[in-house]
CSV table of N, CA and C in Angstrom, one decimal:
chain,number,residue,atom,x,y,z
A,81,MET,N,-47.1,29.6,-18.7
A,81,MET,CA,-48.5,30.8,-18.8
A,81,MET,C,-47.0,32.3,-18.5
A,82,ALA,N,-46.8,32.8,-19.2
A,82,ALA,CA,-45.9,34.1,-19.2
A,82,ALA,C,-46.0,34.7,-18.4
A,83,ILE,N,-45.9,35.1,-17.8
A,83,ILE,CA,-46.3,36.8,-16.5
A,83,ILE,C,-45.0,37.3,-17.0
A,84,PRO,N,-45.9,38.7,-17.6
A,84,PRO,CA,-45.1,40.2,-18.1
A,84,PRO,C,-44.4,40.8,-17.2
A,85,GLY,N,-43.1,40.9,-17.6
A,85,GLY,CA,-42.1,41.7,-16.6
A,85,GLY,C,-43.2,43.1,-16.0
A,86,GLY,N,-42.2,44.0,-15.5
A,86,GLY,CA,-42.7,45.4,-14.4
A,86,GLY,C,-42.0,45.1,-13.1
A,87,THR,N,-42.9,46.5,-12.9
A,87,THR,CA,-42.1,46.7,-11.4
A,87,THR,C,-43.2,46.5,-9.5
A,88,ALA,N,-42.2,45.7,-9.0
A,88,ALA,CA,-43.1,45.1,-8.2
A,88,ALA,C,-42.7,45.3,-6.7
A,89,LEU,N,-43.3,45.9,-5.5
A,89,LEU,CA,-43.1,45.4,-4.0
A,89,LEU,C,-42.4,44.4,-4.0
A,90,ILE,N,-40.7,44.8,-3.1
A,90,ILE,CA,-40.5,43.7,-2.6
A,90,ILE,C,-40.0,43.8,-1.5
A,91,GLY,N,-40.1,42.4,-0.1
A,91,GLY,CA,-39.7,43.0,1.4
A,91,GLY,C,-40.8,43.2,1.6
A,92,ALA,N,-40.5,43.8,3.1
A,92,ALA,CA,-41.4,44.8,4.0
A,92,ALA,C,-40.9,45.2,4.3
A,93,GLU,N,-42.2,46.5,5.2
A,93,GLU,CA,-42.7,47.5,5.7
A,93,GLU,C,-41.4,47.4,7.4
A,94,ARG,N,-42.2,46.6,7.8
A,94,ARG,CA,-41.2,46.1,9.3
A,94,ARG,C,-40.6,45.3,9.0
A,95,ALA,N,-39.4,44.6,10.2
A,95,ALA,CA,-38.3,43.7,9.7
A,95,ALA,C,-39.1,42.8,11.3
A,96,GLU,N,-40.4,42.2,11.5
A,96,GLU,CA,-40.5,41.5,12.0
A,96,GLU,C,-39.6,39.6,12.1
A,97,LEU,N,-39.3,39.4,11.3
A,97,LEU,CA,-37.8,38.7,11.8
A,97,LEU,C,-36.7,39.6,10.6
A,98,PRO,N,-35.8,40.4,11.1
A,98,PRO,CA,-35.1,41.1,10.9
A,98,PRO,C,-33.6,39.8,10.4
A,99,ASP,N,-33.7,38.8,11.1
A,99,ASP,CA,-32.8,38.0,10.1
A,99,ASP,C,-32.8,37.1,8.2
A,100,ASP,N,-34.2,37.6,8.1
A,100,ASP,CA,-34.8,36.6,7.0
A,100,ASP,C,-34.5,37.8,5.5
A,101,GLY,N,-33.9,38.9,6.1
A,101,GLY,CA,-33.7,40.0,4.8
A,101,GLY,C,-34.9,40.1,4.3
A,102,GLU,N,-35.6,40.4,5.0
A,102,GLU,CA,-36.9,40.9,4.1
A,102,GLU,C,-37.7,41.9,3.8
A,103,SER,N,-36.9,43.3,4.7
A,103,SER,CA,-37.1,44.4,4.8
A,103,SER,C,-35.6,45.3,4.5
A,104,PRO,N,-35.6,46.4,3.8
A,104,PRO,CA,-37.3,47.4,3.8
A,104,PRO,C,-37.9,46.8,2.3
A,105,LEU,N,-39.4,47.7,2.7
A,105,LEU,CA,-39.7,47.3,1.1
A,105,LEU,C,-39.1,48.6,0.9
A,106,ARG,N,-38.9,47.3,-1.2
A,106,ARG,CA,-38.6,48.6,-2.0
A,106,ARG,C,-39.0,48.2,-3.4
A,107,ARG,N,-38.6,48.9,-3.9
A,107,ARG,CA,-39.0,48.6,-6.0
A,107,ARG,C,-38.3,47.5,-5.9
A,108,GLY,N,-38.9,47.2,-7.2
A,108,GLY,CA,-37.7,46.0,-8.1
A,108,GLY,C,-38.5,45.9,-9.2
A,109,LYS,N,-37.3,45.4,-10.2
A,109,LYS,CA,-38.2,45.4,-11.4
A,109,LYS,C,-37.9,43.7,-12.3
A,110,LEU,N,-38.7,43.4,-12.8
A,110,LEU,CA,-39.1,42.0,-13.2
A,110,LEU,C,-39.0,41.7,-14.2
A,111,ALA,N,-37.8,41.1,-14.8
A,111,ALA,CA,-38.0,40.4,-16.4
A,111,ALA,C,-39.0,39.9,-16.5
A,112,LEU,N,-39.8,39.1,-17.6
A,112,LEU,CA,-40.5,38.7,-17.9
A,112,LEU,C,-40.1,36.9,-17.9
A,113,PHE,N,-41.4,36.2,-17.0
A,113,PHE,CA,-40.6,34.7,-16.0
A,113,PHE,C,-41.7,34.0,-16.4
A,114,ARG,N,-41.7,32.9,-16.2
A,114,ARG,CA,-42.7,31.9,-16.2
A,114,ARG,C,-43.1,30.8,-15.4
A,115,MET,N,-44.5,30.7,-15.2
A,115,MET,CA,-44.9,30.2,-14.1
A,115,MET,C,-45.8,29.0,-14.4
A,116,SER,N,-45.5,27.7,-13.8
A,116,SER,CA,-46.0,26.2,-14.6
A,116,SER,C,-48.1,27.0,-13.7
A,117,PRO,N,-48.9,26.9,-15.0
A,117,PRO,CA,-50.4,27.3,-13.6
A,117,PRO,C,-50.9,26.0,-13.0
A,118,THR,N,-50.2,25.3,-12.6
A,118,THR,CA,-50.8,24.1,-12.2
A,118,THR,C,-49.5,24.0,-10.8
A,119,THR,N,-50.0,23.2,-9.9
A,119,THR,CA,-49.3,22.7,-9.1
A,119,THR,C,-48.4,21.5,-9.2
A,120,VAL,N,-47.5,20.9,-9.0
A,120,VAL,CA,-47.0,19.9,-8.4
A,120,VAL,C,-47.7,18.8,-8.3
A,121,THR,N,-48.2,17.7,-8.7
A,121,THR,CA,-49.2,16.7,-8.3
A,121,THR,C,-48.2,15.8,-7.4
A,122,ASN,N,-48.8,14.6,-6.4
A,122,ASN,CA,-48.3,13.3,-6.3
A,122,ASN,C,-47.8,12.3,-7.5
A,123,ALA,N,-48.8,12.5,-7.7
A,123,ALA,CA,-48.1,11.2,-9.3
A,123,ALA,C,-46.8,11.9,-10.1
A,124,GLU,N,-47.1,13.1,-9.7
A,124,GLU,CA,-45.6,13.6,-11.1
A,124,GLU,C,-44.4,13.6,-10.2
A,125,PHE,N,-44.6,13.9,-8.2
A,125,PHE,CA,-43.9,14.2,-7.5
A,125,PHE,C,-42.5,12.7,-7.6
A,126,ALA,N,-43.7,11.8,-7.6
A,126,ALA,CA,-43.0,10.0,-7.5
A,126,ALA,C,-42.9,9.6,-8.3
A,127,ALA,N,-42.6,10.5,-9.1
A,127,ALA,CA,-42.5,9.8,-10.5
A,127,ALA,C,-41.1,10.6,-10.3
A,128,PHE,N,-40.5,11.6,-10.2
A,128,PHE,CA,-39.2,12.2,-9.7
A,128,PHE,C,-38.7,11.0,-8.6
A,129,ILE,N,-39.1,11.2,-7.7
A,129,ILE,CA,-38.5,9.7,-6.3
A,129,ILE,C,-37.9,8.6,-6.9
A,130,GLN,N,-39.0,7.8,-7.8
A,130,GLN,CA,-38.5,6.8,-8.2
A,130,GLN,C,-37.1,6.8,-9.5
A,131,ALA,N,-37.4,7.6,-10.2
A,131,ALA,CA,-36.2,8.0,-10.8
A,131,ALA,C,-34.7,8.5,-10.7
A,132,THR,N,-35.0,8.9,-9.6
A,132,THR,CA,-33.9,9.7,-8.9
A,132,THR,C,-33.6,8.8,-7.5
A,133,GLY,N,-34.0,8.0,-6.7
A,133,GLY,CA,-33.6,8.0,-4.9
A,133,GLY,C,-34.1,9.1,-4.2
A,134,TYR,N,-34.6,10.6,-4.7
A,134,TYR,CA,-34.1,10.9,-3.7
A,134,TYR,C,-34.6,10.9,-2.3
A,135,VAL,N,-34.2,11.5,-1.3
A,135,VAL,CA,-34.9,11.1,-0.2
A,135,VAL,C,-35.4,12.5,0.6
A,136,THR,N,-36.7,12.8,0.4
A,136,THR,CA,-36.8,13.9,0.8
A,136,THR,C,-36.4,14.5,2.7
A,137,GLU,N,-36.7,16.0,2.9
A,137,GLU,CA,-35.8,15.8,4.0
A,137,GLU,C,-37.2,15.8,5.1
A,138,ALA,N,-37.8,15.4,4.9
A,138,ALA,CA,-39.2,14.5,6.3
A,138,ALA,C,-38.9,13.1,6.4
A,139,GLU,N,-38.3,13.0,5.1
A,139,GLU,CA,-37.9,11.2,5.6
A,139,GLU,C,-36.8,10.8,6.2
A,140,ASP,N,-35.7,11.6,5.7
A,140,ASP,CA,-34.7,11.9,6.0
A,140,ASP,C,-35.0,12.0,8.1
A,141,PHE,N,-35.1,13.5,8.0
A,141,PHE,CA,-36.1,13.5,9.5
A,141,PHE,C,-36.4,12.3,10.2
A,142,GLY,N,-37.4,12.1,9.7
A,142,GLY,CA,-38.2,11.0,10.2
A,142,GLY,C,-39.7,11.7,10.9
A,143,TRP,N,-39.9,12.9,10.0
A,143,TRP,CA,-41.5,13.3,11.2
A,143,TRP,C,-41.5,14.9,10.0
A,144,SER,N,-42.7,15.7,10.2
A,144,SER,CA,-42.7,16.7,10.1
A,144,SER,C,-44.1,17.3,10.6
A,145,PHE,N,-44.1,18.3,10.2
A,145,PHE,CA,-45.5,19.3,10.7
A,145,PHE,C,-47.0,18.6,10.2
A,146,VAL,N,-47.6,18.8,11.0
A,146,VAL,CA,-49.0,18.5,10.4
A,146,VAL,C,-49.9,19.2,11.2
A,147,PHE,N,-50.8,19.8,10.2
A,147,PHE,CA,-52.0,21.0,10.7
A,147,PHE,C,-52.6,20.0,12.0
A,148,ARG,N,-52.8,20.4,12.6
A,148,ARG,CA,-53.5,20.4,14.0
A,148,ARG,C,-54.8,19.7,13.5
A,149,GLU,N,-55.4,20.4,13.1
A,149,GLU,CA,-56.6,18.9,13.2
A,149,GLU,C,-57.1,17.9,12.4
A,150,GLN,N,-55.7,17.9,10.9
A,150,GLN,CA,-55.2,16.5,10.5
A,150,GLN,C,-54.2,15.5,10.9
A,151,VAL,N,-54.0,15.9,12.5
A,151,VAL,CA,-53.9,14.7,13.3
A,151,VAL,C,-55.0,13.8,13.4
A,152,ALA,N,-54.4,12.6,14.0
A,152,ALA,CA,-56.2,11.9,14.4
A,152,ALA,C,-55.6,12.2,15.8
A,153,GLU,N,-56.4,11.4,16.2
A,153,GLU,CA,-57.0,11.6,17.6
A,153,GLU,C,-56.0,10.4,18.0
A,154,SER,N,-56.3,9.2,17.4
A,154,SER,CA,-55.0,8.3,18.1
A,154,SER,C,-54.0,8.5,18.6
A,155,PHE,N,-53.4,9.7,17.5
A,155,PHE,CA,-51.6,9.5,17.7
A,155,PHE,C,-51.5,10.1,18.9
A,156,GLY,N,-52.6,10.7,19.9
A,156,GLY,CA,-52.3,11.2,21.3
A,156,GLY,C,-51.4,12.8,21.0
A,157,LEU,N,-50.7,13.0,21.9
A,157,LEU,CA,-50.2,14.2,22.2
A,157,LEU,C,-49.1,14.8,21.5
A,158,THR,N,-48.4,15.3,20.9
A,158,THR,CA,-47.3,15.6,20.3
A,158,THR,C,-46.6,17.4,20.8
A,159,ARG,N,-45.7,17.5,20.6
A,159,ARG,CA,-45.0,19.0,20.9
A,159,ARG,C,-45.9,19.6,19.2
A,160,ALA,N,-45.5,21.8,19.6
A,160,ALA,CA,-46.4,21.7,18.6
A,160,ALA,C,-45.6,23.3,18.5
A,161,VAL,N,-45.3,23.7,17.3
A,161,VAL,CA,-44.9,25.0,17.3
A,161,VAL,C,-45.2,26.0,18.1
A,162,ALA,N,-44.1,26.7,19.0
A,162,ALA,CA,-44.7,27.8,19.8
A,162,ALA,C,-46.0,29.3,19.8
A,163,ALA,N,-45.0,29.5,17.9
A,163,ALA,CA,-45.4,30.5,17.9
A,163,ALA,C,-47.2,30.3,16.8
A,164,ALA,N,-46.8,28.9,16.5
A,164,ALA,CA,-47.7,28.4,15.2
A,164,ALA,C,-48.5,27.4,16.0
A,165,HIS,N,-49.3,27.5,16.9
A,165,HIS,CA,-49.8,25.9,17.9
A,165,HIS,C,-50.9,25.1,16.8
A,166,TRP,N,-50.5,25.7,15.6
A,166,TRP,CA,-51.7,24.8,15.1
A,166,TRP,C,-50.6,23.7,14.2
A,167,TRP,N,-49.6,24.0,14.7
A,167,TRP,CA,-48.6,22.7,13.9
A,167,TRP,C,-48.1,22.1,15.2
A,168,TRP,N,-48.4,20.6,14.3
A,168,TRP,CA,-47.9,19.5,15.4
A,168,TRP,C,-46.2,19.0,15.2
A,169,ARG,N,-45.7,18.4,15.4
A,169,ARG,CA,-45.0,17.2,14.9
A,169,ARG,C,-45.5,15.8,14.7
A,170,VAL,N,-45.3,15.2,13.4
A,170,VAL,CA,-45.7,14.3,13.5
A,170,VAL,C,-44.8,13.3,12.8
A,171,GLU,N,-44.9,12.2,13.7
A,171,GLU,CA,-43.4,11.2,13.2
A,171,GLU,C,-43.9,10.6,12.3
A,172,GLY,N,-42.9,10.5,11.6
A,172,GLY,CA,-43.4,9.6,10.1
A,172,GLY,C,-44.4,9.8,9.2
A,173,ALA,N,-44.8,11.5,9.5
A,173,ALA,CA,-45.7,12.1,8.7
A,173,ALA,C,-44.0,12.5,7.0
A,174,SER,N,-44.3,12.3,6.2
A,174,SER,CA,-44.2,13.3,4.9
A,174,SER,C,-44.6,12.5,3.5
A,175,TRP,N,-44.2,13.5,2.3
A,175,TRP,CA,-45.4,13.2,1.5
A,175,TRP,C,-46.0,11.7,1.0
A,176,GLN,N,-46.0,10.9,1.6
A,176,GLN,CA,-46.3,9.7,1.2
A,176,GLN,C,-47.6,9.3,2.3
A,177,ARG,N,-47.2,9.9,3.4
A,177,ARG,CA,-48.1,9.7,4.6
A,177,ARG,C,-48.7,11.6,5.3
A,178,ILE,N,-49.1,12.1,4.4
A,178,ILE,CA,-49.0,13.0,4.5
A,178,ILE,C,-50.1,14.0,5.7
A,179,ASN,N,-50.7,12.5,6.7
A,179,ASN,CA,-51.0,13.5,8.1
A,179,ASN,C,-50.3,12.6,8.9
A,180,GLY,N,-49.7,11.6,8.8
A,180,GLY,CA,-48.4,10.6,9.8
A,180,GLY,C,-48.9,9.0,9.3
A,181,PRO,N,-48.3,8.3,9.7
A,181,PRO,CA,-49.0,6.9,9.3
A,181,PRO,C,-50.7,6.2,10.0
A,182,GLY,N,-50.3,5.1,9.3
A,182,GLY,CA,-52.0,5.5,8.9
A,182,GLY,C,-53.5,6.7,8.3
A,183,SER,N,-52.4,7.3,7.7
A,183,SER,CA,-52.9,8.2,6.7
A,183,SER,C,-52.7,8.3,4.8
A,184,GLU,N,-52.3,7.2,4.4
A,184,GLU,CA,-52.2,6.7,2.9
A,184,GLU,C,-53.1,6.8,2.3
A,185,ASP,N,-54.5,7.0,3.7
A,185,ASP,CA,-55.6,7.0,2.1
A,185,ASP,C,-55.8,8.2,2.7
A,186,ALA,N,-55.2,9.6,2.7
A,186,ALA,CA,-55.4,11.2,2.6
A,186,ALA,C,-54.8,11.0,1.5
A,187,TRP,N,-53.9,10.2,1.0
A,187,TRP,CA,-52.6,10.6,-0.5
A,187,TRP,C,-53.8,10.4,-1.5
A,188,GLN,N,-53.7,10.7,-2.8
A,188,GLN,CA,-54.0,11.4,-4.1
A,188,GLN,C,-53.4,11.1,-5.4
A,189,THR,N,-53.4,10.7,-6.6
A,189,THR,CA,-52.0,10.8,-7.3
A,189,THR,C,-52.3,11.7,-7.7
A,190,ASP,N,-53.5,13.0,-8.1
A,190,ASP,CA,-53.2,13.9,-9.0
A,190,ASP,C,-53.8,15.2,-7.6
A,191,HIS,N,-53.6,14.8,-6.3
A,191,HIS,CA,-53.6,16.0,-5.4
A,191,HIS,C,-52.0,16.4,-5.1
A,192,PRO,N,-52.0,17.8,-5.3
A,192,PRO,CA,-50.9,18.8,-4.9
A,192,PRO,C,-50.0,17.7,-4.5
A,193,VAL,N,-48.9,17.9,-4.1
A,193,VAL,CA,-47.8,17.5,-3.7
A,193,VAL,C,-47.5,17.6,-2.0
A,194,VAL,N,-47.6,17.7,-0.7
A,194,VAL,CA,-47.8,18.8,0.5
A,194,VAL,C,-46.2,17.8,1.2
A,195,GLN,N,-45.4,18.2,2.3
A,195,GLN,CA,-44.7,18.0,3.0
A,195,GLN,C,-43.1,17.3,2.2
A,196,VAL,N,-43.1,18.8,1.1
A,196,VAL,CA,-41.7,18.7,0.9
A,196,VAL,C,-41.3,20.6,0.6
A,197,ALA,N,-39.8,20.3,2.0
A,197,ALA,CA,-39.3,21.7,2.0
A,197,ALA,C,-38.7,22.1,1.2
A,198,TRP,N,-38.5,23.0,0.9
A,198,TRP,CA,-37.8,23.8,-0.1
A,198,TRP,C,-36.4,23.3,-1.1
A,199,ARG,N,-35.5,22.2,-0.6
A,199,ARG,CA,-34.7,21.7,-0.5
A,199,ARG,C,-35.5,20.6,-1.3
A,200,ASP,N,-36.1,19.8,-1.2
A,200,ASP,CA,-36.8,19.3,-1.8
A,200,ASP,C,-37.6,19.6,-3.5
A,201,ALA,N,-38.4,20.6,-2.9
A,201,ALA,CA,-39.2,21.9,-4.6
A,201,ALA,C,-37.6,22.0,-5.0
A,202,ASN,N,-36.9,22.2,-4.6
A,202,ASN,CA,-35.6,22.4,-5.7
A,202,ASN,C,-35.3,21.7,-6.6
A,203,ALA,N,-34.7,20.5,-5.4
A,203,ALA,CA,-34.2,19.0,-6.4
A,203,ALA,C,-35.4,19.0,-7.5
A,204,TYR,N,-36.5,18.7,-7.6
A,204,TYR,CA,-37.6,18.3,-8.8
A,204,TYR,C,-37.8,19.0,-9.6
A,205,ALA,N,-37.5,20.4,-9.4
A,205,ALA,CA,-37.4,21.3,-10.5
A,205,ALA,C,-36.5,21.6,-11.2
A,206,ALA,N,-35.7,21.2,-10.5
A,206,ALA,CA,-33.9,21.0,-11.4
A,206,ALA,C,-34.2,19.9,-12.3
A,207,TRP,N,-34.4,18.5,-11.7
A,207,TRP,CA,-35.0,17.7,-12.9
A,207,TRP,C,-35.9,18.0,-13.8
A,208,VAL,N,-36.5,18.1,-13.7
A,208,VAL,CA,-37.9,18.5,-14.4
A,208,VAL,C,-36.7,19.8,-15.7
A,209,GLY,N,-36.0,20.5,-14.6
A,209,GLY,CA,-35.6,21.1,-16.1
A,209,GLY,C,-36.1,22.7,-16.0
A,210,ARG,N,-36.7,23.1,-14.8
A,210,ARG,CA,-36.8,24.2,-13.9
A,210,ARG,C,-36.4,24.8,-12.2
A,211,ARG,N,-37.2,26.3,-12.4
A,211,ARG,CA,-36.8,27.0,-11.4
A,211,ARG,C,-37.7,26.8,-10.3
A,212,LEU,N,-37.6,27.7,-9.5
A,212,LEU,CA,-38.3,27.5,-8.4
A,212,LEU,C,-38.3,29.4,-8.0
A,213,PRO,N,-39.7,30.0,-8.5
A,213,PRO,CA,-39.9,31.2,-8.3
A,213,PRO,C,-39.3,32.2,-7.0
A,214,ARG,N,-38.2,33.0,-7.9
A,214,ARG,CA,-38.3,34.0,-6.6
A,214,ARG,C,-38.9,34.6,-5.5
A,215,GLU,N,-38.4,35.2,-4.6
A,215,GLU,CA,-39.7,35.9,-3.8
A,215,GLU,C,-40.8,37.1,-4.7
A,216,ALA,N,-39.9,38.2,-5.7
A,216,ALA,CA,-40.6,39.1,-5.6
A,216,ALA,C,-41.4,38.2,-7.1
A,217,GLU,N,-41.3,37.2,-7.5
A,217,GLU,CA,-41.9,36.2,-8.8
A,217,GLU,C,-42.9,35.8,-7.9
A,218,ARG,N,-43.3,35.7,-7.0
A,218,ARG,CA,-44.5,34.8,-6.3
A,218,ARG,C,-46.0,35.8,-5.9
C-alpha cells in the first residue's frame, strides 16, 4: 500500500530515555513509501525459518518476555521487568511457543507472528525483499 509523503513530527518533546536519541521533537520530510496492509503471519514466518534455518533471538537466548496474563499458573514465579511488571520472563517462550512450553495450542498459522525481536523482523524483511519502516514511517 502506498503511503503519501509529506511532513511529520519525529521524536519526542521530552527525553525520557536520552540514550534513545528520540528528542528533540522536530519536523521531518518523508518521501512516499510502501507498507504492507497486513501483519506477517506465523505461516509466512515459518516458511522463512524453514527456507533459511534462521534462529530467532528468543530461541537463541532460551526465553522471552510474555504478558503476565498469558503465563500459565502452573509456570510458577519468574522474573518481571521492574519498570513494566506485566512482562514476565518465560523460559522456552518463542515464536512457536508464544506463552512458553505447553502453549503450542495458542499458535495459529494465520495469526500474526509474535516473540520476534527487531533483528528477527529485519532478517525476515530482507528475505522477502523488503525493509522495516523507519521511525517516522510508523
